[in-house]
mmCIF file of C-alpha atoms in Angstrom:
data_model
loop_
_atom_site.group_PDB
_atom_site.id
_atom_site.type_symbol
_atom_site.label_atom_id
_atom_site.label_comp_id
_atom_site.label_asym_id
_atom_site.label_seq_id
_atom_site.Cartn_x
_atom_site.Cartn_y
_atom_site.Cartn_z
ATOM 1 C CA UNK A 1 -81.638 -254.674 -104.685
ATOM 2 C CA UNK A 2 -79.984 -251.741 -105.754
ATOM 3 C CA UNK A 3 -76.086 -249.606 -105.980
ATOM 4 C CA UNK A 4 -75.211 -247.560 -103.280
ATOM 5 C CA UNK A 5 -71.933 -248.382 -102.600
ATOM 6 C CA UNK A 6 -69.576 -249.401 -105.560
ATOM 7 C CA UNK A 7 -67.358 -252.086 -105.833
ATOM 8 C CA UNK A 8 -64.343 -252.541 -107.514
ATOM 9 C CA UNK A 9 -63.574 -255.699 -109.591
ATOM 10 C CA UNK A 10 -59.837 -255.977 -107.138
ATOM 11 C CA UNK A 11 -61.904 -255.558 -103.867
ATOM 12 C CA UNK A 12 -64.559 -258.452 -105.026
ATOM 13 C CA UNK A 13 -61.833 -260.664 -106.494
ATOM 14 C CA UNK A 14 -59.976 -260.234 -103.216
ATOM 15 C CA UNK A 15 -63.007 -261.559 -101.177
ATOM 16 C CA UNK A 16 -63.666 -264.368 -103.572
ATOM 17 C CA UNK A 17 -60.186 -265.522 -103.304
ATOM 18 C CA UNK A 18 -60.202 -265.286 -99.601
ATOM 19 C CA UNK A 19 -63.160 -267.191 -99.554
ATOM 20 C CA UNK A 20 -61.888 -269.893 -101.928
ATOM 21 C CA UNK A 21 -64.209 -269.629 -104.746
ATOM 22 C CA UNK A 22 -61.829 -268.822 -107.835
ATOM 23 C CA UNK A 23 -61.029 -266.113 -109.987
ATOM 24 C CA UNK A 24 -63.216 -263.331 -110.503
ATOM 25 C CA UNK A 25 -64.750 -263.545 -114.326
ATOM 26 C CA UNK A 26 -67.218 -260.536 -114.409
ATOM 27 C CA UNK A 27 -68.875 -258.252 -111.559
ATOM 28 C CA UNK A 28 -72.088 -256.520 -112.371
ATOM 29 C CA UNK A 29 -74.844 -254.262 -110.296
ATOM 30 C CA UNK A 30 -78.195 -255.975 -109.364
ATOM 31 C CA UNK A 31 -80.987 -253.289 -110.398
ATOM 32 C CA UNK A 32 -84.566 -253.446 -108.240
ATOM 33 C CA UNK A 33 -85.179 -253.515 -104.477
ATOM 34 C CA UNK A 34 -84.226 -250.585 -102.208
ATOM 35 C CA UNK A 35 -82.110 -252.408 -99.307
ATOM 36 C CA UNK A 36 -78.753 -253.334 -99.576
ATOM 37 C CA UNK A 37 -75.967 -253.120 -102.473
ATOM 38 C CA UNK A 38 -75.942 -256.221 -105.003
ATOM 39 C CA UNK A 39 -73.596 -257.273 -107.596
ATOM 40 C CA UNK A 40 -73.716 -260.705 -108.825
ATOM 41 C CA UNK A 41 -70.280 -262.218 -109.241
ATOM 42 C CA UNK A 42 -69.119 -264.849 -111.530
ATOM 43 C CA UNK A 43 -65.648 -267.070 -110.876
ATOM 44 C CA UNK A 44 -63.731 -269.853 -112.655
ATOM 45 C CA UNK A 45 -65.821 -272.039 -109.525
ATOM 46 C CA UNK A 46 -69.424 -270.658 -109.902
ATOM 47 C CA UNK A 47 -72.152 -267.942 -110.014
ATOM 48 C CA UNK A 48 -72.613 -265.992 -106.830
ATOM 49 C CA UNK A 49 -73.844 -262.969 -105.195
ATOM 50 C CA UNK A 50 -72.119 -260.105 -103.195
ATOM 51 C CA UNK A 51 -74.400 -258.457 -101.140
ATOM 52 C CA UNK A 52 -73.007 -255.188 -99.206
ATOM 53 C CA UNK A 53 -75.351 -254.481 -96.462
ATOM 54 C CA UNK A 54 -76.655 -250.644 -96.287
ATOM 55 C CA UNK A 55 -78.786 -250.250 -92.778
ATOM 56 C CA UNK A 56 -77.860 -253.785 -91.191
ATOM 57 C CA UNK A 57 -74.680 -253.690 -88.864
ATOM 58 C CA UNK A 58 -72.479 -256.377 -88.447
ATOM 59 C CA UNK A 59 -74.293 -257.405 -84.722
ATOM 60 C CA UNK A 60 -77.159 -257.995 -86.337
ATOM 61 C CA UNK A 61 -76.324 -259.370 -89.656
ATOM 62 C CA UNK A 62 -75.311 -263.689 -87.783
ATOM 63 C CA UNK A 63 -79.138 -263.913 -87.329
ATOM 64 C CA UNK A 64 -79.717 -263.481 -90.949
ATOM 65 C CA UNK A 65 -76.728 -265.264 -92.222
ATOM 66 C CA UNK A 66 -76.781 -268.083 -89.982
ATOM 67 C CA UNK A 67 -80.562 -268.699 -90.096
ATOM 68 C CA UNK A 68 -79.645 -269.284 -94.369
ATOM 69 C CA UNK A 69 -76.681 -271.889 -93.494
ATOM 70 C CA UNK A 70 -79.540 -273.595 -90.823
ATOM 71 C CA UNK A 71 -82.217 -273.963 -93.780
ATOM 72 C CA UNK A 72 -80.013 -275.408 -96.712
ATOM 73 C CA UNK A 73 -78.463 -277.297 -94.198
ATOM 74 C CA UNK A 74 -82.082 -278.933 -93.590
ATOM 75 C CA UNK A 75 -82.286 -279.229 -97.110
ATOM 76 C CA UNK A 76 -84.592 -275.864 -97.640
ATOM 77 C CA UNK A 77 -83.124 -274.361 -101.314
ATOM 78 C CA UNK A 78 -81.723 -271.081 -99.964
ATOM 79 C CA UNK A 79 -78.659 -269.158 -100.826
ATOM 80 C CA UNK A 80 -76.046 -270.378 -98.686
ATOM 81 C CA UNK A 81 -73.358 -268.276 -97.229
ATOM 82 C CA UNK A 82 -69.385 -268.943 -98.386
ATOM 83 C CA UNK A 83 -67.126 -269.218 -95.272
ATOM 84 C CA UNK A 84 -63.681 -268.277 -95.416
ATOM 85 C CA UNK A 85 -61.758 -270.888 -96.961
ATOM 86 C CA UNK A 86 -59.490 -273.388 -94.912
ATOM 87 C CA UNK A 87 -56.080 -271.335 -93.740
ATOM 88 C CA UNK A 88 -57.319 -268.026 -94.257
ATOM 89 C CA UNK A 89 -56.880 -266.567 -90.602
ATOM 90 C CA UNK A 90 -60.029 -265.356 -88.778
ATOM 91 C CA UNK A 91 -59.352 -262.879 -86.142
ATOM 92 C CA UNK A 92 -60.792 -264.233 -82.609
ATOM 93 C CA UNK A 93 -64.078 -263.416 -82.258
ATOM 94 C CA UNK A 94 -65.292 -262.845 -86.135
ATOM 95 C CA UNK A 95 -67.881 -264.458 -87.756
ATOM 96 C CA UNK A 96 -66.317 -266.819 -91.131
ATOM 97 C CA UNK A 97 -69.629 -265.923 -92.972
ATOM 98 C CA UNK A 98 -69.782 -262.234 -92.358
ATOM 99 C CA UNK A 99 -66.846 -260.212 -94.127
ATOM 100 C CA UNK A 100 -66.488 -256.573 -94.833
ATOM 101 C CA UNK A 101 -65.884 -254.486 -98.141
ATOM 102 C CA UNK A 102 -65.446 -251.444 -98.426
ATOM 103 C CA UNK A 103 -65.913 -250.938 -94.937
ATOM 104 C CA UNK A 104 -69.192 -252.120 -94.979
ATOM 105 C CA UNK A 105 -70.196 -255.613 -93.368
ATOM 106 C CA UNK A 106 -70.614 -258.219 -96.561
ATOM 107 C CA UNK A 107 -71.705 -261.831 -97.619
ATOM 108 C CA UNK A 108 -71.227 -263.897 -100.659
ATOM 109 C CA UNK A 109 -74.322 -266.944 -101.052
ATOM 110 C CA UNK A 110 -74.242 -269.254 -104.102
ATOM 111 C CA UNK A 111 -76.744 -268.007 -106.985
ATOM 112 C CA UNK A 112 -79.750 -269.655 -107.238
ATOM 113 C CA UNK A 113 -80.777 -271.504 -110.282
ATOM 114 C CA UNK A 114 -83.952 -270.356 -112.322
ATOM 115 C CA UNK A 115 -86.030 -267.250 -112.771
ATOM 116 C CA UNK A 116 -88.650 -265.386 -110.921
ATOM 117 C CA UNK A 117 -92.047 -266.109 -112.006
ATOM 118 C CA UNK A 118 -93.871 -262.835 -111.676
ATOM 119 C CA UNK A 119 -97.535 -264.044 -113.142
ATOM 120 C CA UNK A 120 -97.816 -266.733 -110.944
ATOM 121 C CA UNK A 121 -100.515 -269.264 -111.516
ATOM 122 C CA UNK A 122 -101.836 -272.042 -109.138
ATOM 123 C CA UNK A 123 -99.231 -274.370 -109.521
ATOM 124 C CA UNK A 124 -96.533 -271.936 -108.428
ATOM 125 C CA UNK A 125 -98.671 -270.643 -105.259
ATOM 126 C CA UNK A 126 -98.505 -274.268 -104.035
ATOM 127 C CA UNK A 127 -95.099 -274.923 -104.435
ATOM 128 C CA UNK A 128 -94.506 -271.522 -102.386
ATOM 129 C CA UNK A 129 -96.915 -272.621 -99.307
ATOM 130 C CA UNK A 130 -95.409 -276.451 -99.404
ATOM 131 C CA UNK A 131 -91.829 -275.116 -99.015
ATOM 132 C CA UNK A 132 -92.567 -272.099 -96.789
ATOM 133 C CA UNK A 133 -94.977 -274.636 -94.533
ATOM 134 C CA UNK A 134 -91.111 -276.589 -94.626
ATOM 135 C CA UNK A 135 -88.570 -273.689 -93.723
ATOM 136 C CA UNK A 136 -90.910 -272.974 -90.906
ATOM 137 C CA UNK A 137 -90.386 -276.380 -89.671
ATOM 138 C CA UNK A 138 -86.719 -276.211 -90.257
ATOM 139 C CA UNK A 139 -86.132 -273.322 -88.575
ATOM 140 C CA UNK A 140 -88.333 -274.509 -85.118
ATOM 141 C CA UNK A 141 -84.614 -275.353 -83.595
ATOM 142 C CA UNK A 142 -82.491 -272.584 -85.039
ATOM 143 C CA UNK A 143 -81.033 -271.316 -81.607
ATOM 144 C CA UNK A 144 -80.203 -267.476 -82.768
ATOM 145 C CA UNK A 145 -83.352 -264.788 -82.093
ATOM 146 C CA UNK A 146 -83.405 -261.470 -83.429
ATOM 147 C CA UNK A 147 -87.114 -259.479 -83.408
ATOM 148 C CA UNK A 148 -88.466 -258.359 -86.772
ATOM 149 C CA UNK A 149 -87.374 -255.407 -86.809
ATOM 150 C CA UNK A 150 -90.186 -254.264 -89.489
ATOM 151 C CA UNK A 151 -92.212 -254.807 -87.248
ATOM 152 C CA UNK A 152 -95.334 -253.138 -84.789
ATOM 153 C CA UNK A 153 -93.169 -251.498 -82.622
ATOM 154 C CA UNK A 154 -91.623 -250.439 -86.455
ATOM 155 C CA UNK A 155 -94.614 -249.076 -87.302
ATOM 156 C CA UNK A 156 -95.656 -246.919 -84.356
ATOM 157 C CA UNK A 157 -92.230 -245.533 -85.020
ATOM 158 C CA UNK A 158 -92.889 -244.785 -88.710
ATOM 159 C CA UNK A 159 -96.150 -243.848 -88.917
ATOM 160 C CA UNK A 160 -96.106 -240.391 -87.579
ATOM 161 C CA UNK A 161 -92.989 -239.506 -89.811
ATOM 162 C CA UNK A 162 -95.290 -240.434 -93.150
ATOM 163 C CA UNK A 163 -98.617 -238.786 -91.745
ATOM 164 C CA UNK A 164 -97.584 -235.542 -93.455
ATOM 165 C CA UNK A 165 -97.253 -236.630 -96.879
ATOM 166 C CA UNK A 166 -100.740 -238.556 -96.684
ATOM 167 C CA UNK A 167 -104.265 -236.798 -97.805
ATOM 168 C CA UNK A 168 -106.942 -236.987 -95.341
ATOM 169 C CA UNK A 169 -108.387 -240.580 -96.286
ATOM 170 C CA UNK A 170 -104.816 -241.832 -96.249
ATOM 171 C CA UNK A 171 -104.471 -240.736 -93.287
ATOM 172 C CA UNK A 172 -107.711 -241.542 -91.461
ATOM 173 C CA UNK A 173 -107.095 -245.426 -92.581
ATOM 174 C CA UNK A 174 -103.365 -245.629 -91.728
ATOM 175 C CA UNK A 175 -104.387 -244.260 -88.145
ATOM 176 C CA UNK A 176 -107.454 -246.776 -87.611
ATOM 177 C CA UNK A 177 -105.282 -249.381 -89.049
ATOM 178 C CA UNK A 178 -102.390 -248.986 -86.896
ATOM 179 C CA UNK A 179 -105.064 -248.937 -83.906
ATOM 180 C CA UNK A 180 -106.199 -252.053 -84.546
ATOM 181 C CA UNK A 181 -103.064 -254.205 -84.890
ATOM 182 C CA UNK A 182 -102.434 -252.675 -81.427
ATOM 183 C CA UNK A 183 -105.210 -253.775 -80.125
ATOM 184 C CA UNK A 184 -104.575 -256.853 -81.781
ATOM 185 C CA UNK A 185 -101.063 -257.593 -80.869
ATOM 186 C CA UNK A 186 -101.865 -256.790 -77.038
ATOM 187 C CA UNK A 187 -104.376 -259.272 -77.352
ATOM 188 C CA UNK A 188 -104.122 -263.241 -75.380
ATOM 189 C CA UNK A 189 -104.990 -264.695 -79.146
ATOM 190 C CA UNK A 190 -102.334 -263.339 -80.397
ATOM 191 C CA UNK A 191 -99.727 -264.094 -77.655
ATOM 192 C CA UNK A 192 -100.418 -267.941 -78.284
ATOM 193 C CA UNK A 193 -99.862 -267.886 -82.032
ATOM 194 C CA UNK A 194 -96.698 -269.969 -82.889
ATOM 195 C CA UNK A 195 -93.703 -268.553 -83.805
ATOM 196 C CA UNK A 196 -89.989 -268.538 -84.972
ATOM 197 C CA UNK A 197 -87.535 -267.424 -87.494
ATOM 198 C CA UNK A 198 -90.048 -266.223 -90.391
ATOM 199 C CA UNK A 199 -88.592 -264.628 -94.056
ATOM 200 C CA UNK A 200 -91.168 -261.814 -93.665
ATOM 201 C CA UNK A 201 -90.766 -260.784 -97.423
ATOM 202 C CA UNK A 202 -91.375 -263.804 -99.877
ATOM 203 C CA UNK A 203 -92.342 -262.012 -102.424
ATOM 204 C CA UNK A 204 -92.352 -263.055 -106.399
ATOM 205 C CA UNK A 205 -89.019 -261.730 -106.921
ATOM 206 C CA UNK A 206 -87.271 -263.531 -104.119
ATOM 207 C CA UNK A 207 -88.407 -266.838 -105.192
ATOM 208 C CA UNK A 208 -86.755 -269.064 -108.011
ATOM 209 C CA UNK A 209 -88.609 -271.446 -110.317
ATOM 210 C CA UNK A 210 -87.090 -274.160 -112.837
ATOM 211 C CA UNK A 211 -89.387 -276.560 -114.970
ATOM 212 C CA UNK A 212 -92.353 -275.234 -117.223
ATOM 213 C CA UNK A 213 -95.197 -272.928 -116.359
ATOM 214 C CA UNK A 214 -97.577 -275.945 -116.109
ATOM 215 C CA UNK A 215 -95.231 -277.875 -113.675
ATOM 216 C CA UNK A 216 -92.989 -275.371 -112.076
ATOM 217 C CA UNK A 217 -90.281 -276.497 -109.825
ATOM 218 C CA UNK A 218 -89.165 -274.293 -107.151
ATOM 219 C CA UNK A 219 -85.181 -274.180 -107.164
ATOM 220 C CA UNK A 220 -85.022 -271.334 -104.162
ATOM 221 C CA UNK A 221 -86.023 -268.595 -102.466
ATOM 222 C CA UNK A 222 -83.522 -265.794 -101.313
ATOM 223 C CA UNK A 223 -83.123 -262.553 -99.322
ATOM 224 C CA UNK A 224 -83.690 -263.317 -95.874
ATOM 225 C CA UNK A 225 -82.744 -259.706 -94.696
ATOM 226 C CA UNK A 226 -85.989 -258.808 -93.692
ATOM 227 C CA UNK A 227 -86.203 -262.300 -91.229
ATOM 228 C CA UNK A 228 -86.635 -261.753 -87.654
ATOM 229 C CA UNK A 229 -88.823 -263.828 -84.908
ATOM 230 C CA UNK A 230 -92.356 -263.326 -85.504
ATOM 231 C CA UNK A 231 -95.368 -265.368 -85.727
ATOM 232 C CA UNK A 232 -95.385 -267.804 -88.753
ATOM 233 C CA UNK A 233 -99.244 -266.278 -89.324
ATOM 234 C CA UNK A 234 -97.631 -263.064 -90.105
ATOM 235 C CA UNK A 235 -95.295 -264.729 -92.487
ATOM 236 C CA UNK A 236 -98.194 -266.521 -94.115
ATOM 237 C CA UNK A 237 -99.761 -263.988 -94.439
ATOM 238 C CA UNK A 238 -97.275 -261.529 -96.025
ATOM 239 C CA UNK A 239 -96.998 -264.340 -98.755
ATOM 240 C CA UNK A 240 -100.343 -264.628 -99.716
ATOM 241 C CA UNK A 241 -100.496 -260.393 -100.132
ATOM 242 C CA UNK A 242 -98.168 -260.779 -102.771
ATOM 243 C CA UNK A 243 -98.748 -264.462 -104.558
ATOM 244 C CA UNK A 244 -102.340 -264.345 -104.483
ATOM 245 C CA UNK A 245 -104.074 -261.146 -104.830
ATOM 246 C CA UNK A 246 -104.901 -258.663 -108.319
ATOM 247 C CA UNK A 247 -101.951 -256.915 -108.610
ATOM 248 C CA UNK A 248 -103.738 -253.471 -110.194
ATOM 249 C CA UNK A 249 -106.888 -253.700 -107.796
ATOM 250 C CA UNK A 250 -105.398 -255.469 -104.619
ATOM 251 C CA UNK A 251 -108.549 -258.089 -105.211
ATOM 252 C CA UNK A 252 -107.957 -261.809 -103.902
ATOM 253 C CA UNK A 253 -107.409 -264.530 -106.335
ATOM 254 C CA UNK A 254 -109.169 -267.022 -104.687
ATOM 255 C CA UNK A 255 -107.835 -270.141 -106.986
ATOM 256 C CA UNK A 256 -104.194 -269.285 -105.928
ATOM 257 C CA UNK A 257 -105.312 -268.463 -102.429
ATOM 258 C CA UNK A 258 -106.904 -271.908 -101.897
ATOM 259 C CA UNK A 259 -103.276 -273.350 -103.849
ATOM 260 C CA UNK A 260 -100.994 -271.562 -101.152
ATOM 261 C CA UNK A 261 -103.058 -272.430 -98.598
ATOM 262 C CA UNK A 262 -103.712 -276.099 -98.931
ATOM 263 C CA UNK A 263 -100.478 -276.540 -99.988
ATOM 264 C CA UNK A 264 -99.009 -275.038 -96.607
ATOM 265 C CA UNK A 265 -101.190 -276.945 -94.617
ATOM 266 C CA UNK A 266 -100.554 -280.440 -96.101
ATOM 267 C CA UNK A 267 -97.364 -279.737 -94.292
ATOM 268 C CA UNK A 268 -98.495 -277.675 -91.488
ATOM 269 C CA UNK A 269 -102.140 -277.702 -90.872
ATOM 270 C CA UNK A 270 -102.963 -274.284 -89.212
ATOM 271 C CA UNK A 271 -104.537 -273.933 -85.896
ATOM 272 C CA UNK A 272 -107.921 -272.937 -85.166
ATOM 273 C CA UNK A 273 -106.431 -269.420 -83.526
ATOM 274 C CA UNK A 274 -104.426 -269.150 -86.696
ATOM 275 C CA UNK A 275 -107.429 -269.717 -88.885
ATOM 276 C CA UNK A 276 -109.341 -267.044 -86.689
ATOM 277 C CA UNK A 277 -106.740 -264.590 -86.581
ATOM 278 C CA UNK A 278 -105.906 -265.054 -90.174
ATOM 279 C CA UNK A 279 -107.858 -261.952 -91.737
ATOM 280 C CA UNK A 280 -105.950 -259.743 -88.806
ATOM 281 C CA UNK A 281 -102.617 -260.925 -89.988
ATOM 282 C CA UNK A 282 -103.123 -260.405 -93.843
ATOM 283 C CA UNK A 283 -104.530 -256.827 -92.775
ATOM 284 C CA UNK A 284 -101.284 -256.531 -90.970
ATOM 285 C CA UNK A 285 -99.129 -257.934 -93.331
ATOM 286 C CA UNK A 286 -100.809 -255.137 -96.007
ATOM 287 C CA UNK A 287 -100.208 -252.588 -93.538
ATOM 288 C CA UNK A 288 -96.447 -253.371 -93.190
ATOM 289 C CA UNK A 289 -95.383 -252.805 -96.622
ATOM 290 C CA UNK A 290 -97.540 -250.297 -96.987
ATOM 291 C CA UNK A 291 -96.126 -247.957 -94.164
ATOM 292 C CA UNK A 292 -92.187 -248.887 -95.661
ATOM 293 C CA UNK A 293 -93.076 -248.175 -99.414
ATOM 294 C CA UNK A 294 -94.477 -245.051 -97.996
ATOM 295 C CA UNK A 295 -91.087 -244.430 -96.453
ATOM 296 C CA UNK A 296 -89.154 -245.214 -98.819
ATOM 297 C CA UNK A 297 -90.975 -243.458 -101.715
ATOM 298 C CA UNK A 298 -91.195 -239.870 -99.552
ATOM 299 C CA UNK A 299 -87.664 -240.010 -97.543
ATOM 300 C CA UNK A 300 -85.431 -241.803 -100.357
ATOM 301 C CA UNK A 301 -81.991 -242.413 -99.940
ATOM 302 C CA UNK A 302 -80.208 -241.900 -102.791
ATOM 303 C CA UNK A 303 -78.822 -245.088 -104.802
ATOM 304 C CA UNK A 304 -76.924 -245.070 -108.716
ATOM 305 C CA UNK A 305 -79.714 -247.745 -109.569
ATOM 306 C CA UNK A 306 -82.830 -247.207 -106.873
ATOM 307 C CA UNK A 307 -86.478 -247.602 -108.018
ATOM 308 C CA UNK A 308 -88.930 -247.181 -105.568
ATOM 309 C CA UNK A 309 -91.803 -249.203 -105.215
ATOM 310 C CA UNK A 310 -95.560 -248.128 -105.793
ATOM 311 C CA UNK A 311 -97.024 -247.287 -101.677
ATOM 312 C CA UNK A 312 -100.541 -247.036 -103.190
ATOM 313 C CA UNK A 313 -100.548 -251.152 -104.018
ATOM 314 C CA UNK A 314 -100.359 -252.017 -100.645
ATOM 315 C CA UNK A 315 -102.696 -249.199 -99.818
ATOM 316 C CA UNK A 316 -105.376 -251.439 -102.243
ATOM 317 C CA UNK A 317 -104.551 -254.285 -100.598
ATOM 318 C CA UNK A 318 -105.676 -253.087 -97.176
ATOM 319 C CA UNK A 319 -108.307 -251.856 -98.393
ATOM 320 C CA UNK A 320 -109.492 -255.096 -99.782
ATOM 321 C CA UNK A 321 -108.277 -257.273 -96.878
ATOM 322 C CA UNK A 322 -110.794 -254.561 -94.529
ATOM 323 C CA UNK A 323 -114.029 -254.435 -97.222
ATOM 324 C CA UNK A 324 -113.595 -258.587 -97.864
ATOM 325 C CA UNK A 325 -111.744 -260.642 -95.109
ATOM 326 C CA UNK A 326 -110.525 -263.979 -95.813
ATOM 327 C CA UNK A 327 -111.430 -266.713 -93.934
ATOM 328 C CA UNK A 328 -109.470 -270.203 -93.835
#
């Protein structure tokens, strides 16, 4: 989350009002994350969040929005998106979710309770797989599809643009790499993996935890703008690259590995081409966020609060997920 587009107190009172959630209080710029604008939003009715979207237009933003009303109302703890409130007219054809400010397509979700836990132990990994196992249940009948738009097709884009700012080793890997989740996504195996609405970016810092360290409860998870149709492997996988590895080596943790894992598939046991195709999907998960962090850190946009994530994390993470492949 970051500032790029500023927000005056009148033009966020003026949407909260419209929306029927009070008086505004206080406004105040969310700092981290690279995406979208954030200000979180207090009113004589509650705590919320104002997010101002920066590269997603208003067609696509109703598969995002609408896939967060569809979990919390299957009782998945997700921010859920304010509607217009009752008499305030909605031209024919809008969407009562999506609103605009400052001429930029908007939303305003309820604040989650909690904090991010960024040392995770074993007892938070689980709670992560049980209720991601969940929202991928919840979302099997969510009618709306939208690709994920981070994805391969993403990447064969991307890649060439970063080559140039890679040394030689960088390079060589991010070129066998992208090979060989070509080869892998053209493959039969892969075609028959199931699939749906996926987060594709449940990271520590978009999940919420109440409770104590030694029983954490998980109150939420949040920022869904990264979601798209994709193969719930992928999104499996993308959580365990962040939950359970070394964060200064890349190195799997295997205690909060075997958590997430057996706590996802108490709900949803995984299929023997998922289990196979497993070490594939965390090598593509690695390369994903490796190839954006890349892009973001060497083509910046520019932001009043912007910090830029570390590319060479995910570069040790690939590594790793190549040299020692994880088998469920």
């Amino acid at each position: 989350m970051a500032v790029y587009t500023e927000v005056s107190e009148g033009e966020a009172g003026a949407l909260l009002q419209s929306l029927g959630l009070g008086e505004l209080t206080a406004l105040r710029g969310i700092e981290g994350g690279i995406e979208n604008t954030n200000y979180f939003a207090s009113s004589t009715q509650g705590e919320w969040v104002l997010t101002l979207f920066e590269r997603l237009t208003h067609a696509q933003l109703p598969f995002y929005l609408h896939l967060m009303k569809h979990l919390a109302q299957h009782g998945v703890p997700v921010p859920e998106p304010q509607a217009k409130a009752a008499g305030v007219r909605v031209r024919a054809g809008e969407d009562d979710i999506l609103h605009t400010v400052c001429g930029k397509p908007a939303a305003v979700v309820n604040r989650l309770r909690g904090k991010s836990e960024l040392a995770p132990g074993p007892a938070h990994c689980a709670a992560v797989g049980d209720m991601l196992a969940r929202a991928h249940l919840a979302a099997r009948d969510y009618e709306l599809r939208q690709p994920n738009l981070r994805g391969l097709a993403w990447w064969n884009e991307t890649v060439p643009v970063i080559l140039p700012h890679l040394d030689e080793s960088q390079a060589a890997l991010i070129r066998a790499e992208l090979a060989y989740q070509n080869h892998t996504g053209s493959s039969s195996a892969y075609a028959a993996l199931p699939r749906g609405a996926v987060h594709a970016d449940l990271f520590r810092d978009n999940v919420m935890f109440e409770g104590t360290p030694e029983q954490p409860v998980l109150s939420g998870f949040f920022d869904f703008y990264f979601a798209g149709v994709d193969t719930w492997l992928f999104d499996l996988a993308v959580t365990l690259n962040d939950w359970a590895v070394d964060l200064p080596t890349g190195t799997t943790d295997a205690a909060r590995t075997q958590a997430l894992l057996n706590a996802y598939q108490a709900v949803r046991p995984l299929a023997d081409a998922e289990r196979r195709l497993l070490p594939a999907m965390l090598r593509a998960g690695a390369l994903r966020f490796w190839v954006s962090r890349l892009w973001d850190f060497h083509l910046p946009r520019e932001a009043s609060m912007l910090k830029a994530h570390d590319p060479g994390h995910f570069e040790r993470v690939l590594r790793q997920r190549i040299a020692a492949p994880l088998t469920a």
